[in-house]
Amino acid sequence: MALIDLISENVVKVPMEAATKRAAIEELVAVLVQAGKVKDKDRILEAVLKRENLGSTGLEKGIAVPHAKAEEVPSLTLAIGISFTGVDFGAIDGKPSKVFFLILAAPDQSGPHIEALAEIARMTRSETFCRLLTSAVTPKEVVQLFKEE
Amino acid sequence: MESPVRKILVYIDGSEESVTAAQYAVVLAKTLRAELTAIYVINTRALDDLVKSRIFLTSEQEEYAHDIEKDAERYLNHVKNLAAQKGVTLRPVKKRGTPFLEIKSEIEAWGVDLFVIGEISKIRSRRDEFFNETERAMRNVRCSVLMVKDEEHVWKIYDEFA
């Protein structure tokens, strides 16, 4: 499954309102609940926070990739959030995170989960792409960027 | 005249589309009296990339590698059973590495005539041409490639096939 198959306007939040790491993760999980992609918000939130407690998924260039696998996730799913102000996500470069990719998968979908994460890793190596993402102001713009990338 | 297709390889990646492709490959293999192999590649390249990019912790890499090993066994057993139900012997192959390279290598080593893949995304982006492993395999292998579409039709063919 290509990453673009997981991206639609209803799983993109621009701008995010969260000011803290926990609130950012909650906001993204809520996006997936509202889009009908997942149901059990609390269990999923717990799984993502448990993973974050092992080490932050805040990368360089303002990117964060929180992720988890959970029984409550019916199929591989992704939410994207853009924060205009940035959130302290404990990133490795110490800078605030502005672009968030929340990826969730069922435990028996490790293969597609890995490939989706790897695709994000490759894409976010491009400084131009990251800059364009952080300057997107609507979900439509974000979806379009992925189609054109 | 001898059948132009004697060895079929189907790529299984854990997606529903790839299992549908396997069902079609089973029907083809029996009809053409061809040998059938299913390949699952544990994408260790992607796992390495995730650790390098710091999305994964080393412990997470090991955990996911273990999970994917189990997925590979499960999916290969599943398609082997699908083949057995139709009286077809399927050779399961599990490899580790970069999927499209391992597929290419298996096709050359085993002399595959036809490579069967599941349907790939309808929505295209330029990125997919470079990073989607099924698409990369399709573009790089030497033999002919058959992309299986319309899963409901394939399920019907498979179910009705004796």
Coordinates of C-alpha atoms in Angstrom, one line a residue:
Chain A
M1 CA 0.0 0.0 0.0
A2 CA 1.4 3.4 -1.0
L3 CA 1.5 6.2 1.6
I4 CA -0.7 8.4 -0.6
D5 CA -3.6 5.8 -0.1
L6 CA -3.7 6.7 3.6
I7 CA -3.9 10.4 3.1
S8 CA -7.1 12.3 2.7
E9 CA -8.2 15.7 3.9
N10 CA -10.1 14.3 6.8
V11 CA -7.0 12.9 8.4
V12 CA -5.1 16.2 8.1
K13 CA -5.3 18.9 10.8
V14 CA -4.0 22.3 9.9
P15 CA -3.3 24.2 12.1
M16 CA -3.0 22.1 15.2
E17 CA -4.1 23.7 18.5
A18 CA -2.0 21.6 20.9
A19 CA 0.8 23.3 22.9
T20 CA 2.3 20.2 24.6
K21 CA 3.5 16.8 23.4
R22 CA 0.7 14.9 25.0
A23 CA -2.0 17.3 23.7
A24 CA -0.5 17.0 20.2
I25 CA -0.8 13.2 20.3
E26 CA -4.3 13.4 21.7
E27 CA -5.3 15.9 18.9
L28 CA -4.0 13.5 16.2
V29 CA -5.7 10.5 17.7
A30 CA -8.9 12.5 17.9
V31 CA -8.6 13.3 14.2
L32 CA -8.5 9.6 13.4
V33 CA -11.5 8.9 15.7
Q34 CA -13.5 11.7 14.0
A35 CA -12.5 10.3 10.6
G36 CA -13.9 6.9 11.6
K37 CA -10.5 5.2 11.3
V38 CA -10.2 4.1 14.9
K39 CA -12.6 3.9 17.9
D40 CA -10.9 3.2 21.2
K41 CA -9.2 6.6 21.7
D42 CA -7.9 5.9 25.2
R43 CA -6.2 2.5 24.4
I44 CA -4.6 4.0 21.3
L45 CA -3.4 7.0 23.2
E46 CA -1.9 4.8 25.8
A47 CA -0.1 2.7 23.2
V48 CA 1.4 5.9 21.5
L49 CA 2.4 7.4 24.8
K50 CA 4.0 4.2 26.0
R51 CA 6.2 4.2 22.8
E52 CA 7.1 7.9 23.3
N53 CA 8.2 7.1 26.9
L54 CA 10.9 4.8 25.5
G55 CA 12.3 7.6 23.4
S56 CA 11.0 10.6 21.6
T57 CA 10.0 10.3 17.9
G58 CA 10.8 14.0 17.4
L59 CA 13.3 14.1 14.6
E60 CA 15.3 17.0 13.0
K61 CA 13.7 19.7 10.8
G62 CA 10.6 20.0 12.9
I63 CA 9.3 16.5 12.1
A64 CA 7.8 14.1 14.6
V65 CA 6.6 10.5 13.8
P66 CA 4.7 9.1 16.8
H67 CA 3.6 5.6 16.1
A68 CA 2.3 2.4 17.7
K69 CA 0.7 -0.9 17.0
A70 CA -2.5 -1.8 18.8
E71 CA -5.2 -4.4 18.6
E72 CA -7.8 -1.7 18.5
V73 CA -6.5 -0.5 15.1
P74 CA -8.4 -2.2 12.3
S75 CA -6.0 -1.3 9.5
L76 CA -2.9 0.8 8.8
T77 CA -3.8 4.4 9.3
L78 CA -2.2 7.8 9.3
A79 CA -2.9 11.3 10.6
I80 CA -1.0 14.4 9.7
G81 CA -0.9 17.6 11.8
I82 CA 0.8 20.9 11.1
S83 CA 1.5 23.2 14.0
F84 CA 2.2 26.9 13.1
T85 CA 3.8 27.6 16.5
G86 CA 5.6 24.3 17.1
V87 CA 5.5 21.9 20.0
D88 CA 8.3 20.8 22.3
F89 CA 8.3 17.1 21.4
G90 CA 11.8 16.3 22.9
A91 CA 13.2 16.3 19.3
I92 CA 16.9 15.3 18.9
D93 CA 17.9 18.7 17.7
G94 CA 16.0 20.4 20.6
K95 CA 13.9 22.4 18.2
P96 CA 10.0 22.5 18.3
S97 CA 8.2 20.0 16.1
K98 CA 5.8 21.4 13.5
V99 CA 4.9 18.5 11.3
F100 CA 3.4 15.4 12.9
F101 CA 2.8 12.0 11.3
L102 CA 0.9 9.7 13.6
I103 CA 1.0 6.1 12.2
L104 CA -1.0 3.3 13.7
A105 CA -1.2 -0.4 12.7
A106 CA -2.6 -3.6 14.0
P107 CA 0.1 -6.0 15.4
D108 CA -0.2 -8.3 12.4
Q109 CA 0.5 -5.6 9.9
S110 CA 4.1 -5.0 10.7
G111 CA 5.2 -5.2 7.1
P112 CA 3.0 -2.4 5.7
H113 CA 3.6 -0.4 8.9
I114 CA 7.4 -0.5 8.3
E115 CA 7.1 0.4 4.7
A116 CA 4.9 3.4 5.5
L117 CA 7.3 4.6 8.2
A118 CA 10.2 4.1 5.9
E119 CA 8.5 6.2 3.2
I120 CA 8.0 9.0 5.6
A121 CA 11.7 8.8 6.7
R122 CA 12.8 9.1 3.0
M123 CA 10.4 11.9 2.2
T124 CA 11.4 14.0 5.3
R125 CA 15.1 13.9 4.2
S126 CA 14.1 16.5 1.7
E127 CA 14.5 20.0 3.2
T128 CA 12.3 21.5 0.4
F129 CA 9.5 19.1 1.1
C130 CA 9.6 19.7 4.9
R131 CA 9.6 23.5 4.2
L132 CA 6.6 23.2 1.9
L133 CA 4.8 21.1 4.5
T134 CA 5.4 23.5 7.3
S135 CA 4.1 26.4 5.2
A136 CA 0.8 24.6 4.2
V137 CA -2.2 26.3 5.6
T138 CA -5.0 23.9 4.6
P139 CA -5.5 20.1 4.6
K140 CA -6.0 20.3 0.8
E141 CA -2.6 21.8 0.3
V142 CA -1.0 19.1 2.4
V143 CA -2.7 16.3 0.4
Q144 CA -1.7 18.0 -2.8
L145 CA 2.0 18.1 -1.7
F146 CA 2.0 14.4 -1.2
K147 CA 0.5 13.8 -4.6
E148 CA 3.1 16.0 -6.2
E149 CA 6.1 14.9 -4.2
Chain B
M1 CA 3.0 -26.8 -28.1
E2 CA 4.6 -26.3 -24.7
S3 CA 3.1 -23.7 -22.4
P4 CA 4.9 -20.4 -22.6
V5 CA 4.5 -20.1 -18.8
R6 CA 6.3 -22.9 -16.9
K7 CA 7.3 -21.1 -13.7
I8 CA 5.2 -18.5 -11.9
L9 CA 6.3 -16.3 -9.0
V10 CA 3.8 -14.4 -6.9
Y11 CA 4.8 -11.6 -4.6
I12 CA 3.2 -11.7 -1.1
D13 CA 3.6 -8.5 1.0
G14 CA 0.9 -9.0 3.6
S15 CA -1.7 -6.9 1.7
E16 CA -5.1 -8.2 0.7
E17 CA -4.2 -7.4 -2.9
S18 CA -1.2 -9.8 -2.8
V19 CA -3.3 -12.6 -1.4
T20 CA -5.8 -12.1 -4.3
A21 CA -2.9 -12.2 -6.7
A22 CA -1.9 -15.6 -5.1
Q23 CA -5.4 -16.9 -5.7
Y24 CA -5.2 -15.9 -9.4
A25 CA -1.7 -17.4 -9.6
V26 CA -3.0 -20.7 -8.2
V27 CA -5.7 -20.9 -10.9
L28 CA -3.1 -20.0 -13.6
A29 CA -0.6 -22.5 -12.4
K30 CA -3.1 -25.3 -12.5
T31 CA -4.5 -24.3 -15.8
L32 CA -1.1 -23.9 -17.4
R33 CA 0.5 -26.8 -15.4
A34 CA 3.1 -24.4 -14.3
E35 CA 5.3 -24.5 -11.1
L36 CA 4.3 -22.0 -8.5
T37 CA 6.4 -20.1 -6.0
A38 CA 5.3 -17.4 -3.5
I39 CA 7.9 -15.0 -2.2
Y40 CA 7.7 -12.8 0.9
V41 CA 10.7 -10.5 1.6
I42 CA 11.3 -9.2 5.1
N43 CA 12.3 -5.6 4.3
T44 CA 15.4 -5.3 6.4
R45 CA 16.5 -2.3 4.4
A46 CA 13.4 -0.3 5.6
L47 CA 14.1 -1.4 9.2
D48 CA 17.7 -0.2 9.0
D49 CA 16.5 3.1 7.5
L50 CA 14.1 3.6 10.4
V51 CA 16.9 3.1 13.0
K52 CA 19.2 5.4 11.0
S53 CA 16.5 8.1 10.8
R54 CA 15.9 7.6 14.6
I55 CA 12.2 6.8 14.1
F56 CA 12.9 3.4 15.6
L57 CA 14.9 2.4 18.6
T58 CA 17.1 -0.6 18.2
S59 CA 14.8 -2.7 20.5
E60 CA 11.9 -1.7 18.3
Q61 CA 13.8 -2.8 15.2
E62 CA 14.3 -6.3 16.7
E63 CA 10.6 -6.5 17.8
Y64 CA 9.3 -5.5 14.4
A65 CA 11.7 -7.9 12.6
H66 CA 10.4 -10.7 14.8
D67 CA 6.8 -9.7 14.0
I68 CA 7.5 -9.6 10.3
E69 CA 9.1 -13.0 10.4
K70 CA 5.9 -14.3 11.9
D71 CA 3.8 -12.4 9.4
A72 CA 5.9 -13.9 6.6
E73 CA 5.3 -17.5 7.9
R74 CA 1.6 -16.9 8.3
Y75 CA 1.0 -15.4 4.9
L76 CA 3.1 -18.0 3.1
N77 CA 1.3 -20.8 4.9
H78 CA -2.0 -19.2 4.0
V79 CA -1.2 -19.0 0.3
K80 CA 0.3 -22.5 0.4
N81 CA -3.1 -23.7 1.8
L82 CA -5.0 -21.8 -0.8
A83 CA -2.9 -23.6 -3.4
A84 CA -3.3 -27.0 -1.8
Q85 CA -7.1 -26.6 -1.7
K86 CA -7.0 -26.5 -5.5
G87 CA -4.5 -29.4 -5.8
V88 CA -1.5 -27.1 -6.6
T89 CA 1.9 -27.4 -4.9
L90 CA 3.2 -24.0 -3.9
R91 CA 6.9 -23.5 -3.0
P92 CA 7.1 -20.8 -0.3
V93 CA 10.2 -18.6 -0.2
K94 CA 11.1 -16.2 2.6
K95 CA 14.0 -13.8 2.1
R96 CA 15.4 -10.8 3.9
G97 CA 16.7 -7.6 2.2
T98 CA 15.4 -5.0 -0.2
P99 CA 12.2 -6.5 -1.7
F100 CA 12.6 -5.6 -5.3
L101 CA 16.2 -6.7 -5.4
E102 CA 15.4 -10.1 -3.7
I103 CA 12.5 -10.6 -6.1
K104 CA 14.7 -9.8 -9.1
S105 CA 17.3 -12.2 -7.8
E106 CA 14.8 -15.0 -7.3
I107 CA 13.3 -14.6 -10.7
E108 CA 16.7 -14.9 -12.3
A109 CA 17.9 -17.8 -10.2
W110 CA 14.7 -19.8 -10.7
G111 CA 14.1 -18.9 -14.3
V112 CA 10.6 -17.4 -13.8
D113 CA 8.5 -16.9 -16.9
L114 CA 5.7 -14.9 -15.2
F115 CA 5.7 -12.6 -12.2
V116 CA 2.3 -12.0 -10.6
I117 CA 1.6 -9.0 -8.4
G118 CA -1.4 -7.6 -6.6
E119 CA -3.1 -4.4 -7.7
I120 CA -1.1 -1.2 -6.8
S121 CA -2.5 2.2 -5.8
K122 CA -4.8 3.9 -8.2
I123 CA -3.8 7.3 -6.9
R124 CA -0.3 8.0 -8.2
S125 CA 2.4 10.2 -7.0
R126 CA 5.9 10.5 -8.6
R127 CA 7.3 9.2 -5.4
D128 CA 5.6 5.8 -5.8
E129 CA 7.7 5.1 -8.9
F130 CA 10.8 5.1 -6.8
F131 CA 9.8 3.8 -3.4
N132 CA 6.9 1.4 -3.8
E133 CA 8.5 -2.0 -3.7
T134 CA 5.9 -3.7 -5.9
E135 CA 6.3 -1.0 -8.5
R136 CA 10.1 -1.2 -8.3
A137 CA 9.9 -5.0 -8.7
M138 CA 7.6 -4.6 -11.7
R139 CA 9.9 -2.2 -13.4
N140 CA 13.1 -4.1 -12.7
V141 CA 12.4 -7.8 -13.4
R142 CA 13.3 -9.4 -16.7
C143 CA 10.2 -11.6 -17.2
S144 CA 6.6 -10.6 -18.0
V145 CA 4.5 -9.2 -15.2
L146 CA 0.8 -9.8 -14.6
M147 CA -1.0 -7.4 -12.3
V148 CA -4.1 -8.9 -10.8
K149 CA -7.2 -6.6 -10.5
D150 CA -10.8 -6.9 -9.6
E151 CA -10.6 -8.9 -6.4
E152 CA -14.3 -9.9 -6.4
H153 CA -13.9 -11.4 -9.9
V154 CA -10.8 -13.2 -8.8
W155 CA -12.4 -14.6 -5.7
K156 CA -15.2 -15.9 -7.9
I157 CA -12.8 -17.6 -10.3
Y158 CA -10.9 -19.1 -7.5
D159 CA -14.0 -20.4 -5.6
E160 CA -15.5 -21.9 -8.8
F161 CA -12.2 -23.5 -9.9
A162 CA -12.1 -27.2 -9.3

